[in-house]
Coordinates of C-alpha atoms and ligand atoms in Angstrom, one line a residue:
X1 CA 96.0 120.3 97.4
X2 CA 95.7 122.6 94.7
X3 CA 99.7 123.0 94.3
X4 CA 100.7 119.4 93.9
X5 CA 98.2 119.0 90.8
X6 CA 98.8 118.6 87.6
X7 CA 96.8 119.9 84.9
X8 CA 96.9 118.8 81.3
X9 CA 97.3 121.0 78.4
X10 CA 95.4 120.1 74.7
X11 CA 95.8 123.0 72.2
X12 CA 93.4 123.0 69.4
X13 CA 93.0 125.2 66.7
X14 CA 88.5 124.9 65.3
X15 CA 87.4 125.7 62.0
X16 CA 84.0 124.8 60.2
X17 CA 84.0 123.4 56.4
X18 CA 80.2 124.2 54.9
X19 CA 78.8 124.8 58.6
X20 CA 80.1 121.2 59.6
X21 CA 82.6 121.8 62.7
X22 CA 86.3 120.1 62.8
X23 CA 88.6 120.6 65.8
X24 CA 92.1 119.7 65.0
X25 CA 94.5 118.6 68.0
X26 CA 97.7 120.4 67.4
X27 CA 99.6 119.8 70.7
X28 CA 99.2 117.4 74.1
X29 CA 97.3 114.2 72.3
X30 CA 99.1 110.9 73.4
X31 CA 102.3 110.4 72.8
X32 CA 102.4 107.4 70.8
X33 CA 106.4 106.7 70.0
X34 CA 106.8 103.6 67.7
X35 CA 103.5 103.7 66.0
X36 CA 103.5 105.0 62.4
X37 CA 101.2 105.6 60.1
X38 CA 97.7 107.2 60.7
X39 CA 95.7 103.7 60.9
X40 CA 98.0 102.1 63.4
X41 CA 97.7 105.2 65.5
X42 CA 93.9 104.8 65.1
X43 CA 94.1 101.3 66.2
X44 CA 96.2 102.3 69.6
X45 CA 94.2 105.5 70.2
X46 CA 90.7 103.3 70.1
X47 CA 92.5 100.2 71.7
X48 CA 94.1 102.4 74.8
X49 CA 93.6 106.3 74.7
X50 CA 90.1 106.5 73.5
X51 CA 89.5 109.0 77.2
X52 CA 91.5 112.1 74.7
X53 CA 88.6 111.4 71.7
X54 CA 85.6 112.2 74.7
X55 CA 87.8 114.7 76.1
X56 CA 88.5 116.7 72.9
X57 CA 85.4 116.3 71.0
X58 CA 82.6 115.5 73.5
X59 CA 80.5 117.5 75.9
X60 CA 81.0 119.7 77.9
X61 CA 84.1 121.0 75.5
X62 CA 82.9 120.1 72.1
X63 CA 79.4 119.0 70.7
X64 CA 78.0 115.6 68.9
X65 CA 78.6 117.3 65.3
X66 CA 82.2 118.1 65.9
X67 CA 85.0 116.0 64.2
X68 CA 88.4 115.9 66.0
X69 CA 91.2 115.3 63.9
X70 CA 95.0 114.2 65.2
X71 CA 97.1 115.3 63.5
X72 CA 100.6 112.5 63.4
X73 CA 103.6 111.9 61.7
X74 CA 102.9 110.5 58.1
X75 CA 104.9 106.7 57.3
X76 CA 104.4 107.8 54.0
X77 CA 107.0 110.5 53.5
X78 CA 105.5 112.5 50.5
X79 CA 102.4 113.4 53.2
X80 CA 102.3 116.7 54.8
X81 CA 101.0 114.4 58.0
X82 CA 98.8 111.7 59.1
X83 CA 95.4 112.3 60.3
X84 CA 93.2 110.4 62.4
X85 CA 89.7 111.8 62.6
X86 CA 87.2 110.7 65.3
X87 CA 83.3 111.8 66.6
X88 CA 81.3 111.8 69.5
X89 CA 81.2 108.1 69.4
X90 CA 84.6 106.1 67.7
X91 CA 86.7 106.9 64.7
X92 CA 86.0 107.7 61.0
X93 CA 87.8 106.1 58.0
X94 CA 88.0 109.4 56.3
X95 CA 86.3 113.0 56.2
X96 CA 85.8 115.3 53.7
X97 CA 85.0 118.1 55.3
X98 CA 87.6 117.5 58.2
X99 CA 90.7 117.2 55.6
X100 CA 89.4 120.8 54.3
X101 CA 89.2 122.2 57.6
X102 CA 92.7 120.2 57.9
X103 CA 94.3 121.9 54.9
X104 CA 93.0 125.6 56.4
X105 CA 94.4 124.7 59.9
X106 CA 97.7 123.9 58.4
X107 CA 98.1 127.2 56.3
X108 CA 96.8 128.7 59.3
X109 CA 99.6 127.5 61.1
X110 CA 102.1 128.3 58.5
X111 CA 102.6 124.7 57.8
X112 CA 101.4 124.8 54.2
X113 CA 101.1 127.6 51.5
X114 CA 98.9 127.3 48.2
X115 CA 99.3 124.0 46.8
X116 CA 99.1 120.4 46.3
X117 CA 99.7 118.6 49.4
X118 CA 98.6 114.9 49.9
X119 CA 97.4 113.8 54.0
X120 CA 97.8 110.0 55.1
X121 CA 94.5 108.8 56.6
X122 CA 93.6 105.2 58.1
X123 CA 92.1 104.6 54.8
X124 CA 94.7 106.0 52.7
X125 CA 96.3 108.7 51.1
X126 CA 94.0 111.8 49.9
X127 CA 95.9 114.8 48.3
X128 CA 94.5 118.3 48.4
X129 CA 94.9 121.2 46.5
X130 CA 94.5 124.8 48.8
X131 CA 94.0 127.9 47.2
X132 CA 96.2 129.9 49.8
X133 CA 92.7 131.4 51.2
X134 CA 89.8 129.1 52.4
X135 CA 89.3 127.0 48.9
X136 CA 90.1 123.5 49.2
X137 CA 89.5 120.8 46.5
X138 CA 90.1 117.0 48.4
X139 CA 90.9 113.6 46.1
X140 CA 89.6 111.0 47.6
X141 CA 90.3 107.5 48.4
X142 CA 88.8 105.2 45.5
X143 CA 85.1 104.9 46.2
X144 CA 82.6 102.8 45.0
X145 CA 79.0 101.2 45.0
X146 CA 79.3 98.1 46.9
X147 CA 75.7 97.0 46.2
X148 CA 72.2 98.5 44.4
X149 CA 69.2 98.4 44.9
X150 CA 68.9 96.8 48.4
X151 CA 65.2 96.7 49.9
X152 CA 63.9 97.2 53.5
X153 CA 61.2 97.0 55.0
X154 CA 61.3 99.6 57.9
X155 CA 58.3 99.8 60.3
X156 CA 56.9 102.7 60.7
X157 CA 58.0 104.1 57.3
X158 CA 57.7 101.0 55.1
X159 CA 59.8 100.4 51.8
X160 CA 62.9 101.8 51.7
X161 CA 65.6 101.3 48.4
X162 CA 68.9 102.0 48.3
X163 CA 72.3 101.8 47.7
X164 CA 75.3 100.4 50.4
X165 CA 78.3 102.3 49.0
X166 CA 82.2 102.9 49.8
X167 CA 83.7 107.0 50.2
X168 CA 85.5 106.8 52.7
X169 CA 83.3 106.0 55.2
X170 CA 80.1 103.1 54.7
X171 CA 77.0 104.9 53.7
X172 CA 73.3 103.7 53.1
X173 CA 71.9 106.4 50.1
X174 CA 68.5 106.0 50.3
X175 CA 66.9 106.3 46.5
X176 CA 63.2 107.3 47.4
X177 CA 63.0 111.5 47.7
X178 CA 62.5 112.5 51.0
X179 CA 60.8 116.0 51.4
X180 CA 60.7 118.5 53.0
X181 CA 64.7 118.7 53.8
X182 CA 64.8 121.3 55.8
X183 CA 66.5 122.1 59.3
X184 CA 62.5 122.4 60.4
X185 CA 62.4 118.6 60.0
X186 CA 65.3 117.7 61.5
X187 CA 64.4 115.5 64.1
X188 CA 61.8 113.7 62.0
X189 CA 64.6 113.2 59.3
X190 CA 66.9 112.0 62.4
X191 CA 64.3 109.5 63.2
X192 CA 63.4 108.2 60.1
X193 CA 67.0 107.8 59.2
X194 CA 67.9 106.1 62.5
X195 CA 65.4 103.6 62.0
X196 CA 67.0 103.1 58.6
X197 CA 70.2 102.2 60.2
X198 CA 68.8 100.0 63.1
X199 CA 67.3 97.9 60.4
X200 CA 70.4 97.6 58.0
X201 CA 71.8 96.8 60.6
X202 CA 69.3 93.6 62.1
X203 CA 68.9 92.5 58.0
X204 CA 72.5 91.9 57.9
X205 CA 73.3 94.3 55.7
X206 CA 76.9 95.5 55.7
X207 CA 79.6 97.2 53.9
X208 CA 82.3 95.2 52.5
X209 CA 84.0 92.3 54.4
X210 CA 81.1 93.0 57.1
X211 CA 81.7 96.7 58.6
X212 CA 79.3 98.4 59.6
X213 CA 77.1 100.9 57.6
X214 CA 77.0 103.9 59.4
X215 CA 76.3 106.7 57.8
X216 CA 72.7 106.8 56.1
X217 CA 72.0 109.5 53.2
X218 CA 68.6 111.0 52.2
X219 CA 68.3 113.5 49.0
X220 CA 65.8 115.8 47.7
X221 CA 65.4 118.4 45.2
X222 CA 67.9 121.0 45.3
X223 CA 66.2 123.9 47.1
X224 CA 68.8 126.0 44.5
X225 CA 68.6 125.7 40.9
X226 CA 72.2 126.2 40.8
X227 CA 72.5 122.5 42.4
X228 CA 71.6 119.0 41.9
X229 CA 70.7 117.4 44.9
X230 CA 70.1 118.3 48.2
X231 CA 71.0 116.1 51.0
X232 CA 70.5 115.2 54.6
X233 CA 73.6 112.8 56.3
X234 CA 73.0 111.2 59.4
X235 CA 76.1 110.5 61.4
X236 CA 77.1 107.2 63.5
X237 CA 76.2 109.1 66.8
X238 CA 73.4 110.2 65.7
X239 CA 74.1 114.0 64.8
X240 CA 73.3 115.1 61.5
X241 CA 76.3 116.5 58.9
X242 CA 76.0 120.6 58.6
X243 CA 78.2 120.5 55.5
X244 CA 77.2 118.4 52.5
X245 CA 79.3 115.6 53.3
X246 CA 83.1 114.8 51.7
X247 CA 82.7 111.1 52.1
X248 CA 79.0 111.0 51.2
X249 CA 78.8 113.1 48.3
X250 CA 82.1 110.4 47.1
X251 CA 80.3 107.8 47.6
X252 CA 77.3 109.4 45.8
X253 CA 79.2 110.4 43.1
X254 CA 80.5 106.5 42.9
X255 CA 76.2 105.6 42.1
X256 CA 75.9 108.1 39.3
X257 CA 78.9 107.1 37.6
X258 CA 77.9 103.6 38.2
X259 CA 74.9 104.5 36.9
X260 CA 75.5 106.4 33.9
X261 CA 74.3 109.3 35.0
X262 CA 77.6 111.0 35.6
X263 CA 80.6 111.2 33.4
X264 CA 84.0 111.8 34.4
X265 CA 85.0 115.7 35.0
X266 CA 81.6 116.6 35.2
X267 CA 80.5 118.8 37.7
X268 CA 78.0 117.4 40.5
X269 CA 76.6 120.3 43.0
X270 CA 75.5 118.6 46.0
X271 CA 73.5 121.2 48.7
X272 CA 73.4 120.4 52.2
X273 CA 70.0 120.3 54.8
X274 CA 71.8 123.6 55.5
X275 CA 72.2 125.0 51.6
X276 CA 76.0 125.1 51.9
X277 CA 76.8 123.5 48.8
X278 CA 79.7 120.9 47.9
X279 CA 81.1 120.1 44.1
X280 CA 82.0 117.3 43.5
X281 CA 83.3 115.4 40.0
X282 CA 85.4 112.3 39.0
X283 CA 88.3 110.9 37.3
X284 CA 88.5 107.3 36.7
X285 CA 92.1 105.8 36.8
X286 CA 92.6 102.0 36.2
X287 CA 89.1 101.7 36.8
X288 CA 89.1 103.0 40.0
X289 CA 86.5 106.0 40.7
X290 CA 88.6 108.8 42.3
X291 CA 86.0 111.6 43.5
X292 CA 87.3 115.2 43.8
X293 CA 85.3 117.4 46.0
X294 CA 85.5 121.5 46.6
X295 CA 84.2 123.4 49.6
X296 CA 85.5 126.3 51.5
X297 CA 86.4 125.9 55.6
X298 CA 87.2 128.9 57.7
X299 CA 89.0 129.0 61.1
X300 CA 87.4 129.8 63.6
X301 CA 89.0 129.7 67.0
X302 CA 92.1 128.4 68.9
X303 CA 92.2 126.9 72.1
X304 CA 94.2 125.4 75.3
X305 CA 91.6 122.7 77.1
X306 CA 92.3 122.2 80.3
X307 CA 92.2 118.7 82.2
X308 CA 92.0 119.4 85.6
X309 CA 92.0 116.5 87.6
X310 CA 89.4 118.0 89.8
X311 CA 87.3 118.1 87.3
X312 CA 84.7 115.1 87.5
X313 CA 84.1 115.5 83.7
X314 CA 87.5 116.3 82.6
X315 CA 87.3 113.4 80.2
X316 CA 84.1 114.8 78.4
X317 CA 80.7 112.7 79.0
X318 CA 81.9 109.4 78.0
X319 CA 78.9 107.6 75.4
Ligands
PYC401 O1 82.7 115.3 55.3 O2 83.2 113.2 55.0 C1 82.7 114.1 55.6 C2 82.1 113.8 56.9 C3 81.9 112.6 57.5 C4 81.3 112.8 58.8 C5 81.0 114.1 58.9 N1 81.5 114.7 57.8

């Protein structure tokens, strides 16, 4: 009986950072009264509401590259809000291009105006400064190189170096040059990067404490003189990163200045497989590595999803 049902209301406001997408939930998430903070709310949402993450960002409303972002009230009171950012398959520490795509949502909303604003994540606070149009530049969360050099033997690709570093997120940055990097080769750079992961993963090789590296990095030339790098980011479900990646190019930034090859304030250009183009620099502060990374992010729709218990997939294609 049509009448007696009752359909759910999600509004979301979509914008895109660099080409990568980011869907921020504005109203009708869970109601989660009591739990404070944006990492306790991760906790709960992945413990007991992790239906609204397939709903919101998987098919058939959203895609595997989009990044959903809650939006919550902040425990730490100088934060314009918490944010608890999530994919196709579980939940992300942090994201760079999300918080930029974050900070043009709020204007957008008349929340913010050009500024300095700081955003509570599960992994910290991150303050951005917005240039009152689409120019966001994001200070990270302290990241760093957790270990160098690791080798791997991957079959069907053989010796693979790299480095297991901290931004934000756990990534794998793979030190041999992969060419081409181009969105021609995308599934063979998918492939070859999964296989990366499956082994780090059956070697034992992990991020601090034992998480779980799940974001692997490839670089080539820059296809632009203009940059340094260009990159290629394969995502934990298995999508690849339009934009250049926030947390990536951090933890990237973290290896140079490990290694020398970077000094503080100077400017890093790091292209995506796309040729959108993050820049990225640091600033060292008790010996800490804080990375600061610019893109632009552009709105680019607002929505009302509709649950409708009728709907044999209202709750997105669970994976
Ligand atoms: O920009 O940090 C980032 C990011 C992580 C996953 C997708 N984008």
């Amino acid at each position: 009986m049509s009448g007696c049902k009752i359909v759910e209301h999600i509004r979301v406001i979509d914008s895109h950072t660099a080409g990568e997408p980011t869907r921020v939930v504005v109203s009708g998430g869970p109601d989660l009264p009591g739990v404070t903070g944006a990492a306790a709310r991760r906790d709960v949402l992945s413990a007991s509401f992790d239906h609204y993450r397939s709903m919101i960002v998987g098919e058939p409303r959203g895609s595997d590259a989009l990044v959903g972002a809650y939006l919550c009230e902040p425990s730490d009171p100088s934060s314009v809000a918490g944010v608890v950012f999530f994919n196709n398959v579980g939940y992300l520490g942090m994201c760079g291009h999300g918080t930029m795509g974050v900070a043009v949502t709020l204007a957008h909303m008349g929340r913010i105006t050009r500024g300095t604003h700081r955003l509570e994540t599960p992994v910290g606070l991150v303050e951005f400064e917005f240039d009152g149009t689409h120019r966001v530049a994001v200070e990270n969360v302290p990241s760093y190189r957790h270990e160098a050099n690791v080798s791997l033997q991957v079959e069907k690709i053989g010796t693979v170096t790299g480095d297991i570093a901290w931004g934000g997120n756990w990534f794998f940055l793979v030190t041999e040059q992969v060419t081409p990097l181009s969105l021609a080769n995308v599934d063979r750079l998918t492939w070859m990067a999964w296989r990366i992961r499956r082994k780090l993963k059956s070697s034992f090789s992990t991020g601090k404490g034992g998480a779980e590296i799940n974001h692997i990095e490839l670089f080539s030339p820059p296809h632009s003189p203009e940059n340094h790098s260009r990159n290629f980011v394969l995502c934990p479900g298995g999508a690849y990163d339009r934009s250049p990646c926030g947390t990536g190019t951090s933890a990237k930034l973290a290896c140079l200045y490990a290694d020398g090859k970077l000094k503080e304030g100077e400017i890093y250009r790091q292209e995506s497989i796309i040729g959108s183009v993050f820049e990225g620099s640091v600033r060292v502060v008790d010996g800490q590595i804080i990375p600061r990374i610019v893109g632009s992010a552009y709105v680019t729709g607002e929505a009302m999803l509709i649950l409708d218990p009728d709907d044999p997939f209202r709750l997105g294609i669970r994976r």
